[in-house]
CSV table of C-alpha atoms (C1' of nucleotides) in Angstrom, one decimal:
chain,number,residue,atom,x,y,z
A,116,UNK,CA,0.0,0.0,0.0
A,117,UNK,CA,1.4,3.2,-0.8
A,118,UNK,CA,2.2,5.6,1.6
A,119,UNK,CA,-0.1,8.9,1.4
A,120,UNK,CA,1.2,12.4,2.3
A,121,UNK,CA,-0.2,12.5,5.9
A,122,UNK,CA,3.1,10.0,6.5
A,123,UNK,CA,5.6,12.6,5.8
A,124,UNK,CA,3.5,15.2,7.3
A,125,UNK,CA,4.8,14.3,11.2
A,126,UNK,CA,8.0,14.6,13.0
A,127,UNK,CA,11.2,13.9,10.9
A,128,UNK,CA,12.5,11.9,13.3
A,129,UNK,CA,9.5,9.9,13.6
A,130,UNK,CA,9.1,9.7,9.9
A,131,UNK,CA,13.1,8.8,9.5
A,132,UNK,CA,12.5,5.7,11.6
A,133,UNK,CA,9.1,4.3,10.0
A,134,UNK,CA,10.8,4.4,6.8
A,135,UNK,CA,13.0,1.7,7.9
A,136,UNK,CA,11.5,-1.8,6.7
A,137,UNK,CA,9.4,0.2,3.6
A,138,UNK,CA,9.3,0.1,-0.3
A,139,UNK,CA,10.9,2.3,-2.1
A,140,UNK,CA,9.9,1.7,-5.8
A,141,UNK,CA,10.8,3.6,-9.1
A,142,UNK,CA,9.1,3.0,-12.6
A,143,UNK,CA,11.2,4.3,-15.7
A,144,UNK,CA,11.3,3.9,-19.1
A,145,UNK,CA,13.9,1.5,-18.8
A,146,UNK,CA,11.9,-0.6,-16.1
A,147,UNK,CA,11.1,-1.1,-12.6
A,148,UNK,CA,13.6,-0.8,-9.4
A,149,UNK,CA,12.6,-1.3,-5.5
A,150,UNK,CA,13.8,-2.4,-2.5
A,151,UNK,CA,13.3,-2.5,0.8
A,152,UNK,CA,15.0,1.0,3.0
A,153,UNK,CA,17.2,0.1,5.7
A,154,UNK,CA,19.3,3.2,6.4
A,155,UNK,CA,18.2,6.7,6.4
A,156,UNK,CA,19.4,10.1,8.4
A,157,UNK,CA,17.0,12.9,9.9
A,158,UNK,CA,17.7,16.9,8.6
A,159,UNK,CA,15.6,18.8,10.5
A,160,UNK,CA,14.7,22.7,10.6
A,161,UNK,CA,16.4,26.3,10.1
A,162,UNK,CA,19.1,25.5,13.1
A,163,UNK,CA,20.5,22.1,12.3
A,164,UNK,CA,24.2,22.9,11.5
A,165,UNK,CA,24.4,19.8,9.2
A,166,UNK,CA,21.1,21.0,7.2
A,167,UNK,CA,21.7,22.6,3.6
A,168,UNK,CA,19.2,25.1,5.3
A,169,UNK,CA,21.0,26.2,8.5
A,170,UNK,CA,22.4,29.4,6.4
A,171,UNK,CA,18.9,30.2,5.3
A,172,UNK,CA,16.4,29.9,2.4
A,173,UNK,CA,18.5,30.0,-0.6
A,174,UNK,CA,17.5,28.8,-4.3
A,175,UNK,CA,19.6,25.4,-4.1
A,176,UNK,CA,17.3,24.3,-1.0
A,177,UNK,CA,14.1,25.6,-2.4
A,178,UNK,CA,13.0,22.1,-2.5
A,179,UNK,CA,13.6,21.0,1.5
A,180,UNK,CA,10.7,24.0,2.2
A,181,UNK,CA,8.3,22.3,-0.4
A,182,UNK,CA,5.4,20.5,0.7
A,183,UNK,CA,5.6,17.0,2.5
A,184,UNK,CA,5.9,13.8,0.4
A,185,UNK,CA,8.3,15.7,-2.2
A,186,UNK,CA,11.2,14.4,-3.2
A,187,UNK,CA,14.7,16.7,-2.5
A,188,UNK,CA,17.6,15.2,-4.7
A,189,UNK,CA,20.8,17.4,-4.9
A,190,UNK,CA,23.9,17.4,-6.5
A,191,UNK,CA,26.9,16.3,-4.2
A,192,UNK,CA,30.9,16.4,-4.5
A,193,UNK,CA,30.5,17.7,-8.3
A,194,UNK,CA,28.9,14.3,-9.8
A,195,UNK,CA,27.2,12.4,-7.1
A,196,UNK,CA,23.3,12.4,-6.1
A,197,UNK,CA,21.5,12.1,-2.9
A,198,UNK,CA,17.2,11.5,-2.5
A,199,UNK,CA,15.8,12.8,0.5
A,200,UNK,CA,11.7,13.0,1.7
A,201,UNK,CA,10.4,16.2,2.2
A,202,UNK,CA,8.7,16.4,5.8
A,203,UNK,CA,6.5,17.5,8.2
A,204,UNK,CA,5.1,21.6,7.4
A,205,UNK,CA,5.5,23.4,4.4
A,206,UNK,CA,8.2,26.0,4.8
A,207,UNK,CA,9.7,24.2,7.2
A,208,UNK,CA,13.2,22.9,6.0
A,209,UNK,CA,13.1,18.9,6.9
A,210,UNK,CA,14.1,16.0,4.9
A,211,UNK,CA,14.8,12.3,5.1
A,212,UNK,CA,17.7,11.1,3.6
A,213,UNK,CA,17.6,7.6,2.3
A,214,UNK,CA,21.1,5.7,2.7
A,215,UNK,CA,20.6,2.9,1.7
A,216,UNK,CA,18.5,0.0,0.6
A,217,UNK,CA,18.3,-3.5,0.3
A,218,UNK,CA,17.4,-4.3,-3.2
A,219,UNK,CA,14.3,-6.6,-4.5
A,220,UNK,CA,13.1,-5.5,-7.8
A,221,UNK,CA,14.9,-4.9,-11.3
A,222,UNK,CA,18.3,-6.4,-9.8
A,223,UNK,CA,19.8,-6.6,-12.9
A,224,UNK,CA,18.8,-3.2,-14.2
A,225,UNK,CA,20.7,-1.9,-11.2
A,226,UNK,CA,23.8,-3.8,-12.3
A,227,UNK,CA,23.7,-2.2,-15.6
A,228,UNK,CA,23.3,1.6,-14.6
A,229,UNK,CA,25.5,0.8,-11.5
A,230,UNK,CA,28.3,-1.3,-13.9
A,231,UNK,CA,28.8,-3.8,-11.0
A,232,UNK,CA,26.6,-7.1,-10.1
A,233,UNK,CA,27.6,-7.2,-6.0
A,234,UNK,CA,23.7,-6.9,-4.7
A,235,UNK,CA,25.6,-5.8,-1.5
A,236,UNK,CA,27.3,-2.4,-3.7
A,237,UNK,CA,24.3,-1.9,-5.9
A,238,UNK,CA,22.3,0.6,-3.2
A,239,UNK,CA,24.6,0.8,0.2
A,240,UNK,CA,25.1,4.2,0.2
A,241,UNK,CA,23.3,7.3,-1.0
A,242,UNK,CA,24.4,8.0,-3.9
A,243,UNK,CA,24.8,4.5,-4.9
A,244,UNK,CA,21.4,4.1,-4.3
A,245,UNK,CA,20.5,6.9,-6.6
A,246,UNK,CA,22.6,5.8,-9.7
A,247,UNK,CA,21.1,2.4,-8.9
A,248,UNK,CA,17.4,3.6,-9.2
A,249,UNK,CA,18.3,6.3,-12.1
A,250,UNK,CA,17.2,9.6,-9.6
A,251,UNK,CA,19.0,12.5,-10.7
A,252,UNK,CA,18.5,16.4,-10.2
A,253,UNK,CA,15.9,16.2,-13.2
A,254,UNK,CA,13.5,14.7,-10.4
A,255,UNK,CA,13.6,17.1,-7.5
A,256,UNK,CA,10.3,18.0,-6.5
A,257,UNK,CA,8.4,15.4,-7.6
A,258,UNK,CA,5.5,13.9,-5.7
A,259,UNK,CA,6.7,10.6,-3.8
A,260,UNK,CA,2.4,10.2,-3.7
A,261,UNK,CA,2.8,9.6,-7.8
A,262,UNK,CA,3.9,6.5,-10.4
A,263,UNK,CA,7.4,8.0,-11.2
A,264,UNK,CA,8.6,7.3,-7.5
A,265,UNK,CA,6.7,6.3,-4.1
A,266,UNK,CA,7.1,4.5,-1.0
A,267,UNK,CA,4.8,1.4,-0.2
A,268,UNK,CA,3.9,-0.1,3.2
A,269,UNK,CA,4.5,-3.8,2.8
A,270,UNK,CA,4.0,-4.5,6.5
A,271,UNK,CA,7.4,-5.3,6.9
A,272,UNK,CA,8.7,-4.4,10.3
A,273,UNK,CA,12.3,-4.9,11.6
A,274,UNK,CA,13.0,-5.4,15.4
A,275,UNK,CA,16.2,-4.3,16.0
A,276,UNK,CA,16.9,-0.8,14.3
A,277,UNK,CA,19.7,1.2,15.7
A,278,UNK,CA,20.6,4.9,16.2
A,279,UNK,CA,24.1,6.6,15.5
A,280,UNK,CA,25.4,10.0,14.5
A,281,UNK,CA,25.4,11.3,10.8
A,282,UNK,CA,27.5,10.4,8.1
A,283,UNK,CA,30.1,12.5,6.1
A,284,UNK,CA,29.4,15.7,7.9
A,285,UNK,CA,31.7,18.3,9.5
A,286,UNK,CA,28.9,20.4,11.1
A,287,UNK,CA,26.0,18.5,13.1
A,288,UNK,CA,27.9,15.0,13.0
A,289,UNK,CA,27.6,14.4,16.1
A,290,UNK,CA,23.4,14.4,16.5
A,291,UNK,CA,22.1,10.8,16.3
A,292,UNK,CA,20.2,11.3,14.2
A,293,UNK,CA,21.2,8.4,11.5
A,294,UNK,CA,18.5,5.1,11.8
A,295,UNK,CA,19.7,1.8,10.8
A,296,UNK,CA,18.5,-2.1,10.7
A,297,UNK,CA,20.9,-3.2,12.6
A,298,UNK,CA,23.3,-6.0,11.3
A,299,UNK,CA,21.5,-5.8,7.9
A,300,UNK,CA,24.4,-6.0,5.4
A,301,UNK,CA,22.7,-3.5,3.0
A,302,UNK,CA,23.5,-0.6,5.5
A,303,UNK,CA,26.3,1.5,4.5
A,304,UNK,CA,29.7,1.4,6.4
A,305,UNK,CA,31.3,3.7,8.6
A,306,UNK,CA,33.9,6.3,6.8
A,307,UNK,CA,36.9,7.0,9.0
A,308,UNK,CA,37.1,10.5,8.6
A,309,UNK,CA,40.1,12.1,9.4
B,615,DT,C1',35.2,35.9,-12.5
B,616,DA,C1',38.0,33.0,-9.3
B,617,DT,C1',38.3,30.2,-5.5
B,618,DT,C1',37.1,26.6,-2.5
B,619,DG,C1',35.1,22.7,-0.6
B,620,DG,C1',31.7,19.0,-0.4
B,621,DA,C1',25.2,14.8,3.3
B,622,DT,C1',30.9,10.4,-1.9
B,623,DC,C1',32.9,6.5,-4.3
B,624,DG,C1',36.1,3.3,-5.9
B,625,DC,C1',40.4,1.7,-5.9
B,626,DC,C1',44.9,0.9,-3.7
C,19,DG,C1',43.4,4.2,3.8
C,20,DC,C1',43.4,7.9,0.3
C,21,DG,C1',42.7,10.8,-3.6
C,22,DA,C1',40.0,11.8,-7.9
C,23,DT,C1',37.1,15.0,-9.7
C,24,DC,C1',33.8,18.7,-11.0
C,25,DC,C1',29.8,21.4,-10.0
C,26,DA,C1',27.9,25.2,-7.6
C,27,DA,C1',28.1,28.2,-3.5
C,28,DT,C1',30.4,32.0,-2.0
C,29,DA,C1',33.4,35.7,-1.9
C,30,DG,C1',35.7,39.5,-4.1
DNA sequence: TATTGGATCGCC
DNA sequence: GCGATCCAATAG
């Protein structure tokens, strides 16, 4: 069952944490891709230091003060993508960002945008996960409610989901806000940084 | 117009 | 563990 836009209209952390265990499926031209989210991170409002929106409203982040159940996809490190869910209030700046996910559908049309056949490397990490579902900058905005991309309830509920701090940051790193199935082997791994 | 640095990945 | 790589935000 798809998920409607009251689900993204509640607390981002809340919302970060229910997405574990859910569908994320995307029709294309070129076919169908899904699978199942097991890592995602929490942005939330005007004051988190590791938002894109802690320095205000600015044209690049337009999208993270968009009505819930949009999609916000950006541009990272020059050539890289990341999806995110738009939550709770419009013009409130607060995303979802999806980190990884354990693929079930259209496997081998994975392989073939992703040039590798390692189910474990075809969505662990964000912007694996977008080159793997073909989501680029073209996308931002869209309607997760619609065909093109949405997020289904398959009653799937894991047990043991974990909380840690985000991922790749040098500003808000330290804010657990990062949720995980833990000891799924989809979930991304830790970067040493520094 | 020039500079800088990044919500990363893939390879060594 | 480390560096490639390149776009866009920001400063001047």
């Amino acid at each position: 069952m798809k998920l409607t836009r009251d689900f993204y209209q509640r607390p981002t952390l809340t919302v970060a944490e229910e997405l574990l265990g859910k569908r994320l499926v995307r029709e294309s031209t070129e076919g169908l891709t899904a699978g199942i989210i097991v890592e995602t991170e929490a942005y939330v409002g005007p004051d988190d230091p590791g938002s894109h929106a802690y320095k205000g409203r600015r044209p690049f982040c337009e999208t993270m003060y968009a009505e819930a159940g949009c999609a916000y996809i950006y541009l990272t490190r020059g050539r890289y993508h990341c999806f995110n869910a738009v939550t709770e209030r419009a013009d409130y700046p607060a995303v979802v960002l999806i980190r990884a996910i354990e693929p079930t559908d259209g496997l081998d049309l994975m392989a073939r945008r992703r040039g590798l056949d390692q189910p474990k490397l075809l969505a662990s990490g964000p912007s694996r996960l977008c080159i793997a579902l073909g989501l680029s900058r073209e996308l931002n905005g869209i309607d997760l409610t619609g065909d093109v991309l949405n997020v289904e309830d398959v009653g799937l509920k894991f047990d043991d989901i974990a909380r840690s701090g985000r991922i790749g940051l040098t500003l808000g790193q330290e804010i657990p806000w990062r949720f995980f199935v833990q000891g799924n082997e989809f979930v991304s791994h830790f970067r040493k940084k520094d």
